[in-house]
Tab-separated table of C-alpha atoms in Angstrom:
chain	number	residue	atom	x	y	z
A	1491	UNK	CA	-54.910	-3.805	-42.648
A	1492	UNK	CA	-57.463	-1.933	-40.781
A	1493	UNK	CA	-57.421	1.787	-40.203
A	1494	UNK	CA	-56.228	1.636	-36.755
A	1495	UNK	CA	-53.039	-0.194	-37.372
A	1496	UNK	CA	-52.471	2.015	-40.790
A	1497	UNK	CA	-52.816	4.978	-38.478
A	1498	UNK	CA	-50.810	4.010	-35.850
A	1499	UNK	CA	-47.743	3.080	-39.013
A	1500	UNK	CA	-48.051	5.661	-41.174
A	1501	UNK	CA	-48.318	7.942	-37.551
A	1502	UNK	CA	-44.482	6.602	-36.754
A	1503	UNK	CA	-43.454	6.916	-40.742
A	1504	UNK	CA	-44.540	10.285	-40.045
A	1505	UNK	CA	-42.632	10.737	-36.964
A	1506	UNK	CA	-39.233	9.663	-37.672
A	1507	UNK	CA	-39.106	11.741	-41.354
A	1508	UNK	CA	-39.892	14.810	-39.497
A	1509	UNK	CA	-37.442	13.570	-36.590
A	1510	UNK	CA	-34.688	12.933	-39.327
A	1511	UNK	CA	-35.251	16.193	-40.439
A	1512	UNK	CA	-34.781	18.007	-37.306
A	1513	UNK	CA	-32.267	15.780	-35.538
A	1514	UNK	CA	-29.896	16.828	-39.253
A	1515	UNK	CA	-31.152	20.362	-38.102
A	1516	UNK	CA	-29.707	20.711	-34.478
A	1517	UNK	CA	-26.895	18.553	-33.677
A	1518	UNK	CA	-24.752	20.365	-35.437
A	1519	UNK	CA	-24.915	23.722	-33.466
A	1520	UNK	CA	-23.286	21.768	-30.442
A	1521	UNK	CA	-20.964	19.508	-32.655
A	1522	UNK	CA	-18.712	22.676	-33.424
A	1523	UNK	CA	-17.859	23.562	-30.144
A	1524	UNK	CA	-16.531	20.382	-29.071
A	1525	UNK	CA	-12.821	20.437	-28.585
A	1526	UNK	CA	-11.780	17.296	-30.516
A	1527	UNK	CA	-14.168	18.381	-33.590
A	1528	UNK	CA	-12.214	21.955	-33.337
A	1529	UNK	CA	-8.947	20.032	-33.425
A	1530	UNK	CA	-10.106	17.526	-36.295
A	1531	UNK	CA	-11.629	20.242	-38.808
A	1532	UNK	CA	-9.616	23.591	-37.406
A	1533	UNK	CA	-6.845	25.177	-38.102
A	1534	UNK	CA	-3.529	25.767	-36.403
A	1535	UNK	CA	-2.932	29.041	-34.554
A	1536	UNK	CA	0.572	31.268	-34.451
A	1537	UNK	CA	0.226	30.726	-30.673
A	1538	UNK	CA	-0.361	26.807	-30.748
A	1539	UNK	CA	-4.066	27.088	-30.486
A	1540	UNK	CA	-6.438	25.388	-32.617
A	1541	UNK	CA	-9.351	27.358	-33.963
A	1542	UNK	CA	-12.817	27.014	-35.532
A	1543	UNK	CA	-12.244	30.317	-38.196
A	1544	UNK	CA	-15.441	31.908	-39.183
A	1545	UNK	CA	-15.328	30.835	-42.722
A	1546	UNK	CA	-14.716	27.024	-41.957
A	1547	UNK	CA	-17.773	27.489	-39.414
A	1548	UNK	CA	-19.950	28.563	-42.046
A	1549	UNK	CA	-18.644	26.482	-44.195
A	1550	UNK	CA	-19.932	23.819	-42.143
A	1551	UNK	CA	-22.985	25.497	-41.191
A	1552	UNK	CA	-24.548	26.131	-44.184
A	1553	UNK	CA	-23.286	23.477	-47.200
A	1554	UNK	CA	-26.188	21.338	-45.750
A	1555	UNK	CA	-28.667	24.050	-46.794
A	1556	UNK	CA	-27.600	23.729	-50.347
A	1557	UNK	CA	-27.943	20.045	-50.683
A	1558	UNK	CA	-31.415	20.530	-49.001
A	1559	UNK	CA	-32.561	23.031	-51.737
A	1560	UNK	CA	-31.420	20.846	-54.244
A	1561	UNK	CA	-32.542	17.647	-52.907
A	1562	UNK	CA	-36.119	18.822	-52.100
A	1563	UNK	CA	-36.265	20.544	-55.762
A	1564	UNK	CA	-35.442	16.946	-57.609
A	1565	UNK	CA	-38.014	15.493	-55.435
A	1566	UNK	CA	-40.992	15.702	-57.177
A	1567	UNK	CA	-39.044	14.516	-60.181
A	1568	UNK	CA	-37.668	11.549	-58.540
A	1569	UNK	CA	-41.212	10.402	-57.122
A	1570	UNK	CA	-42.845	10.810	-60.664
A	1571	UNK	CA	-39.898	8.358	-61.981
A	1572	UNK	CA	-39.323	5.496	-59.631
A	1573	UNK	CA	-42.289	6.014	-57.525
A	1574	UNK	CA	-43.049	7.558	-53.818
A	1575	UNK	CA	-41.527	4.621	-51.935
A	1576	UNK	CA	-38.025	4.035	-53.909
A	1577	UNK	CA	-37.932	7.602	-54.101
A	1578	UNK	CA	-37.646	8.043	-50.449
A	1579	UNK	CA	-35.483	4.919	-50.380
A	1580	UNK	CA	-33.202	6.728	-52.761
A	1581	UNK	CA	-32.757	9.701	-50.751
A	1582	UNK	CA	-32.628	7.962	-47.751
A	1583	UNK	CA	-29.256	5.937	-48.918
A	1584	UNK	CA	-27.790	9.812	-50.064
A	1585	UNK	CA	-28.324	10.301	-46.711
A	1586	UNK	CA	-26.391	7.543	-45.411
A	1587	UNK	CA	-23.760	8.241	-47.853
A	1588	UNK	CA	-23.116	11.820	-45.627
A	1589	UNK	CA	-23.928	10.604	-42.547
A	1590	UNK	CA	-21.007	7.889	-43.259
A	1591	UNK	CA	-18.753	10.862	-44.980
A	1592	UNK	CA	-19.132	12.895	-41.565
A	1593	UNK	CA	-18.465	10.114	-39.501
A	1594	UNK	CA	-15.245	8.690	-40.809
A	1595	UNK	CA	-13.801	11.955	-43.000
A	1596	UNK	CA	-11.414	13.989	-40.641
A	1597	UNK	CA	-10.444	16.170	-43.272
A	1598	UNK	CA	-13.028	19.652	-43.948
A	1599	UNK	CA	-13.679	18.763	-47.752
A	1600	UNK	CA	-15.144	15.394	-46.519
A	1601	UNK	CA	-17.298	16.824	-44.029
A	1602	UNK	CA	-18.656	19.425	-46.269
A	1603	UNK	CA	-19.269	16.860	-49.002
A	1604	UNK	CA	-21.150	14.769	-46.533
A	1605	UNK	CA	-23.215	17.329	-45.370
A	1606	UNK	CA	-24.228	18.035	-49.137
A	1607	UNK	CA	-25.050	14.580	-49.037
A	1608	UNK	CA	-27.181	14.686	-45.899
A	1609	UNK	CA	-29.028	17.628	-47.245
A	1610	UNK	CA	-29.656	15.780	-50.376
A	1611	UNK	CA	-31.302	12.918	-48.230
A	1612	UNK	CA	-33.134	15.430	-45.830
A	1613	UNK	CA	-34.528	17.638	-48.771
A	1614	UNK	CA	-35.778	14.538	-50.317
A	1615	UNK	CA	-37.514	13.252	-47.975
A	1616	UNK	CA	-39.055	16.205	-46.488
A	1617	UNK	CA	-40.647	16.591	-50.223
A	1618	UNK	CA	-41.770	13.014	-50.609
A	1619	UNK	CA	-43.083	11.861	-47.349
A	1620	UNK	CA	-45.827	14.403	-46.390
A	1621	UNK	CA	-46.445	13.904	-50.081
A	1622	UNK	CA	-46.404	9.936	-50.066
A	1623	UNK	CA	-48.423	10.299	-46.689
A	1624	UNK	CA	-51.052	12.609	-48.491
A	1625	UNK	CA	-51.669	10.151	-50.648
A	1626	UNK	CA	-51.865	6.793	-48.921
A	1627	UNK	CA	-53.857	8.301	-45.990
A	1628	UNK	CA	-57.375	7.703	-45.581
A	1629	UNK	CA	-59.677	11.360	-45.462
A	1630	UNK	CA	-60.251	10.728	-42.012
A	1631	UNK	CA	-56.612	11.296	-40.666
A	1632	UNK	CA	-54.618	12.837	-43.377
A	1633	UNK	CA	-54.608	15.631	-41.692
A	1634	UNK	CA	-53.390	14.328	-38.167
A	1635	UNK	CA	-51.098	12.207	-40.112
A	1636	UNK	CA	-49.711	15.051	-42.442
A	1637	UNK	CA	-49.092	17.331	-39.481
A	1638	UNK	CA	-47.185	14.671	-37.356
A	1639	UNK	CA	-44.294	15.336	-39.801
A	1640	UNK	CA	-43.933	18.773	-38.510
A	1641	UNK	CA	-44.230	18.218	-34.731
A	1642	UNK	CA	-41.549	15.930	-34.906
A	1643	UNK	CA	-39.311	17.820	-36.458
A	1644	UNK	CA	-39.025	19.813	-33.378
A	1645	UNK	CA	-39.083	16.582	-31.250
A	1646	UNK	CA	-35.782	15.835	-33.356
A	1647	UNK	CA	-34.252	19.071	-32.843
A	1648	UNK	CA	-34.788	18.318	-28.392
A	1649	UNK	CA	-33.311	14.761	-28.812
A	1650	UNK	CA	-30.177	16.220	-30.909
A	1651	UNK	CA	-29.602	18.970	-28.021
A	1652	UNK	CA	-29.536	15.808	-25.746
A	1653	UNK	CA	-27.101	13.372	-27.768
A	1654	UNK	CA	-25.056	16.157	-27.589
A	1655	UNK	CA	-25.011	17.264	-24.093
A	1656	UNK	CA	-24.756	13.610	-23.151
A	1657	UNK	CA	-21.185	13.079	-25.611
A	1658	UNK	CA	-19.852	16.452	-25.467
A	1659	UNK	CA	-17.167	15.417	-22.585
A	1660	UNK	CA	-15.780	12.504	-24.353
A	1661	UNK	CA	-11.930	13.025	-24.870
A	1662	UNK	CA	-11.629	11.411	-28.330
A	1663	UNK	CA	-13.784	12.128	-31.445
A	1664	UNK	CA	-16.512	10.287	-30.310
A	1665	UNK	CA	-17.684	12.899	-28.623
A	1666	UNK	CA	-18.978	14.149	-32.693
A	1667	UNK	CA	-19.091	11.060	-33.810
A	1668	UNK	CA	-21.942	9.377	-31.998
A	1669	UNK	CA	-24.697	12.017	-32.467
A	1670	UNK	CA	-23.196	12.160	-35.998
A	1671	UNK	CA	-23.516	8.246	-36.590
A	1672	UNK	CA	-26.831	7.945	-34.711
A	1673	UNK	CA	-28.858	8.792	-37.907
A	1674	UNK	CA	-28.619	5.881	-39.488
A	1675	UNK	CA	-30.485	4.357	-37.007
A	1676	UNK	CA	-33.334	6.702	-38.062
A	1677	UNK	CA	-32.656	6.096	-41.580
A	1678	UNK	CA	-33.539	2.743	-41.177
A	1679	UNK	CA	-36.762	3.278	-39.443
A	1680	UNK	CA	-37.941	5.223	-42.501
A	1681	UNK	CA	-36.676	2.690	-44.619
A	1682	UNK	CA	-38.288	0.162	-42.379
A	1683	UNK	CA	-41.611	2.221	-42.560
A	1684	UNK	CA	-41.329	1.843	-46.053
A	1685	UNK	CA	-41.281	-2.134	-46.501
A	1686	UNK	CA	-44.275	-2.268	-44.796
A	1687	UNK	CA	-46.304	0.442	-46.425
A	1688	UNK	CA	-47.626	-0.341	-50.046
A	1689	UNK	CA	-47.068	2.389	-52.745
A	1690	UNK	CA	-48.914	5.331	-53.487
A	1691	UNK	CA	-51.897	4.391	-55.499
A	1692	UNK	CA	-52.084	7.540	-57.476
A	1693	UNK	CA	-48.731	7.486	-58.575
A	1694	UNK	CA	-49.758	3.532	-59.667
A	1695	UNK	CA	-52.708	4.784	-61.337
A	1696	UNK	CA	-50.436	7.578	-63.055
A	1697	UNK	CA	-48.671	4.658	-64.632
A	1698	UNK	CA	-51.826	3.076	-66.039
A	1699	UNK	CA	-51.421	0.386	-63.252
A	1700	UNK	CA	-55.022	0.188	-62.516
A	1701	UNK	CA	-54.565	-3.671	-60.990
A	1702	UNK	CA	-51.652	-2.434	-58.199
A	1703	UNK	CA	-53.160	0.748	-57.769
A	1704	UNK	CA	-56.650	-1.298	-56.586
A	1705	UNK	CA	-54.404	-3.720	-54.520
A	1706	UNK	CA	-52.349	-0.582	-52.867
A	1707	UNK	CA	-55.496	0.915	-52.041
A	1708	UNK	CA	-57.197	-2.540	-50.396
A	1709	UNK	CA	-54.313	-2.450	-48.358
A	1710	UNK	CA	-54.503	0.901	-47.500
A	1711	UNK	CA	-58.406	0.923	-46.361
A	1712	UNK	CA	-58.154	-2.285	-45.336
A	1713	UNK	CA	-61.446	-3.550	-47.721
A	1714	UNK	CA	-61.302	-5.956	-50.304
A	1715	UNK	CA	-60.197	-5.222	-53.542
A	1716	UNK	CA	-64.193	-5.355	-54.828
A	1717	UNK	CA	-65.698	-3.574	-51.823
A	1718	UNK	CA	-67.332	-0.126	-52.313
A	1719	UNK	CA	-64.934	1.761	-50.311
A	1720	UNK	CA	-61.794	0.974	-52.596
A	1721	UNK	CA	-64.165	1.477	-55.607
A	1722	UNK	CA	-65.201	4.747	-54.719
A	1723	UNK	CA	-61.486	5.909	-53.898
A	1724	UNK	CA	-60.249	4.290	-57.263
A	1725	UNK	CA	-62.929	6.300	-59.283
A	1726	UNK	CA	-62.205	9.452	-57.571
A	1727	UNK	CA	-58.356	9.131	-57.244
A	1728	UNK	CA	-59.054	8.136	-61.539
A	1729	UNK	CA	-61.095	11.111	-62.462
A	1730	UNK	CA	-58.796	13.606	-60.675
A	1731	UNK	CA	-56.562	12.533	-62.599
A	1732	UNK	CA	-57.954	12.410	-65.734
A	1733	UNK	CA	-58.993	15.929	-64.985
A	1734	UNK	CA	-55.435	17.040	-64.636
A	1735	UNK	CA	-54.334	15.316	-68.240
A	1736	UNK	CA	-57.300	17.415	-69.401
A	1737	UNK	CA	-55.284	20.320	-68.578
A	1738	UNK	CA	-52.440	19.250	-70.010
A	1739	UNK	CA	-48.848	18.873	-68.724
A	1740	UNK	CA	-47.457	21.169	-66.359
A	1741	UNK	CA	-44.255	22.869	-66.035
A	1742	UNK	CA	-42.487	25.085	-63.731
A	1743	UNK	CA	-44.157	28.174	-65.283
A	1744	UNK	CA	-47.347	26.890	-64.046
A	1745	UNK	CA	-46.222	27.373	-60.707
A	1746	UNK	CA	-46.373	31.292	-61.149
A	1747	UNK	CA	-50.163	31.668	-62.955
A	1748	UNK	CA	-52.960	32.128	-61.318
A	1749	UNK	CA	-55.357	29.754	-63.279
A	1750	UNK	CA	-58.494	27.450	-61.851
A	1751	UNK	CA	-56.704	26.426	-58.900
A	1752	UNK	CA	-54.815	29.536	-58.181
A	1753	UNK	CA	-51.741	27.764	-58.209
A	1754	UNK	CA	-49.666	30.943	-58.121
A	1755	UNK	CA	-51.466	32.180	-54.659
A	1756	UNK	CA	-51.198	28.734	-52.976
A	1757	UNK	CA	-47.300	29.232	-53.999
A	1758	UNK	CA	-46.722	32.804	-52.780
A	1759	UNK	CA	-48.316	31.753	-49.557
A	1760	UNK	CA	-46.214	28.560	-48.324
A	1761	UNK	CA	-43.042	31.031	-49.221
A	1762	UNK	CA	-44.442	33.966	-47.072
A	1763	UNK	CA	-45.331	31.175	-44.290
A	1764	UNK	CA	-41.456	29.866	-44.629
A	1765	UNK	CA	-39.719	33.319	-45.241
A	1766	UNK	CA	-41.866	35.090	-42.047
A	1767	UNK	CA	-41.097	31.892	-40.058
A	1768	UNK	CA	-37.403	32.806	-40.904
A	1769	UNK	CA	-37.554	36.011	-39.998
A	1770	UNK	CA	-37.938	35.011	-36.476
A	1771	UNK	CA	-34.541	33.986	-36.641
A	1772	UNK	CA	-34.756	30.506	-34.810
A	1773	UNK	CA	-32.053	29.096	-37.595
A	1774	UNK	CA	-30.055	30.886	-35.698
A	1775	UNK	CA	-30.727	29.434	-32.110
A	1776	UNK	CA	-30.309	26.131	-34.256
A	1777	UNK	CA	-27.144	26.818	-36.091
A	1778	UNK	CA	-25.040	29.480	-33.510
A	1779	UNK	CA	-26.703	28.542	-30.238
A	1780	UNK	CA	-23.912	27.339	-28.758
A	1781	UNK	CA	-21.307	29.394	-29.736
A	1782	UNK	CA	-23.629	32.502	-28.769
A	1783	UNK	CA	-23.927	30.670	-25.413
A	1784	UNK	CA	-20.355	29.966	-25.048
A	1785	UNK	CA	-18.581	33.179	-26.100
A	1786	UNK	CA	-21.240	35.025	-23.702
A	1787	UNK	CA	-19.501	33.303	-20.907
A	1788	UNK	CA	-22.694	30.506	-20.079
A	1789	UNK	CA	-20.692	27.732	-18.402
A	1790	UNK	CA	-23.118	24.974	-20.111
A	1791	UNK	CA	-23.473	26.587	-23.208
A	1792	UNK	CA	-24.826	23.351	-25.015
């Protein structure tokens, strides 16, 4: 495979992990203000009214942040035991285990268990790929590859506003269903992505499996297996490695000390990047748009 065509695939892997991602992110915002998802999930009123109540909105809301946190904290442990590829795989299926729990559960504990599960998935993967991607791509575009992951996590947060505008007037719960059910359409273009990608061959060479590792990595740079190129990349990808069993193994600990390669201010960094970036408050936008946009008396609040 020549660098082009690994560009242009890893390019759409890329894309549709970060579009999972965000689509998970913002459908949901417009989702809850849909009449027949308020009458599925909401409770009855003294006056005959069915309502939304704050706590069953958070409820909603925010379970899919904890199986996020959990799923992108197992992730590094699931890629170092089955491998970059079935490790997304893995957490793609959790996925579609909440995407199917949301779709076809009409009670509130169903819905909230399936967005655990769709955090799990999302969490998962949004550890794994950019680090799978890292990995397989060639120095010349692992950056532009790397970064795609992030642009189209926005892109999925625009296409979620439009499922959702486009559904929101159908009578029967459809109108939730559909941008609910849509995902696993997306789930299978990672898992797709990932049948015709090879593994990652530092996690090969890891395992002592110097003879896949060479093959991944022919594939990757599209050279033969005895060219210079994939030589060159299978000493260097070898020594780094050695270099870090030198070291010794690392634990969580590590994360916190400074040490050669200041591990502990690379660390503090990407959380003051993520926590600022909070700060802005866009979750919210993404979470309570609508309902801010509704209750302030916006006639298209979605």
């Amino acid at each position: 495979m020549g660098l082009p065509a690994l560009a242009v695939i890893l390019g759409a892997f890329a894309s549709f992990s970060g579009f999972l991602f965000g689509y998970d992110t913002g459908y949901i915002s417009g989702c809850k203000e849909m009449e027949s998802f308020i009458r599925t999930f909401g409770t009855l009123q003294s006056d005959g009214s069915v309502l939304l109540g704050s706590g069953r909105d958070s409820l909603v809301t925010s379970i899919l942040s904890v199986g996020t946190c959990l799923g992108a904290l197992c992730g590094s442990i699931v890629g170092d035991r089955i491998g970059r590829r079935f490790g997304i795989v893995f957490y793609i299926c959790l996925f579609f285990i909440g995407v199917a729990c949301q779709t076809g559960c009409k009670s509130l504990a169903g819905f909230a268990i399936g967005r655990v599960f769709a955090g799990l998935g999302v969490g998962g993967t949004s550890c794994l790929v950019p680090l799978y991607q890292a990995e397989c791509s060639p120095k010349s575009i692992r950056g532009l590859v790397v970064s795609a992951y992030q642009f189209f996590v926005t892109v999925g947060l625009l296409v979620a506003a439009c499922v959702v505008n486009a559904t929101k007037d159908r009578p029967d719960n459809s109108a939730y269903e559909i941008p609910i059910g849509i995902q696993f359409v997306w789930g299978a273009l990672i898992i797709g992505g990932m049948c015709l990608l090879p593994e990652s061959p530092r996690w090969l060479l890891s395992r002592d499996d110097h003879v896949k590792a060479k093959q991944s990595l022919s594939k990757l740079l599209g050279q033969p297996e005895d060219s210079q190129a994939v030589t060159t990349e299978f000493a260097e990808i070898a020594a780094n490695l050695e270099h870090e069993r030198s070291v010794g193994k690392a634990t969580w600990a590590d994360c916190f000390k400074y040490g050669e390669g200041k591990t502990r201010l690379r660390i503090f960094t990407g959380m003051a990047l993520q926590a600022l970036q909070q700060l802005t408050g866009v979750n919210f936008i993404f979470y309570y748009g609508t309902s801010f946009f509704a209750n302030s008396g916006i006639s298209n609040p979605s």
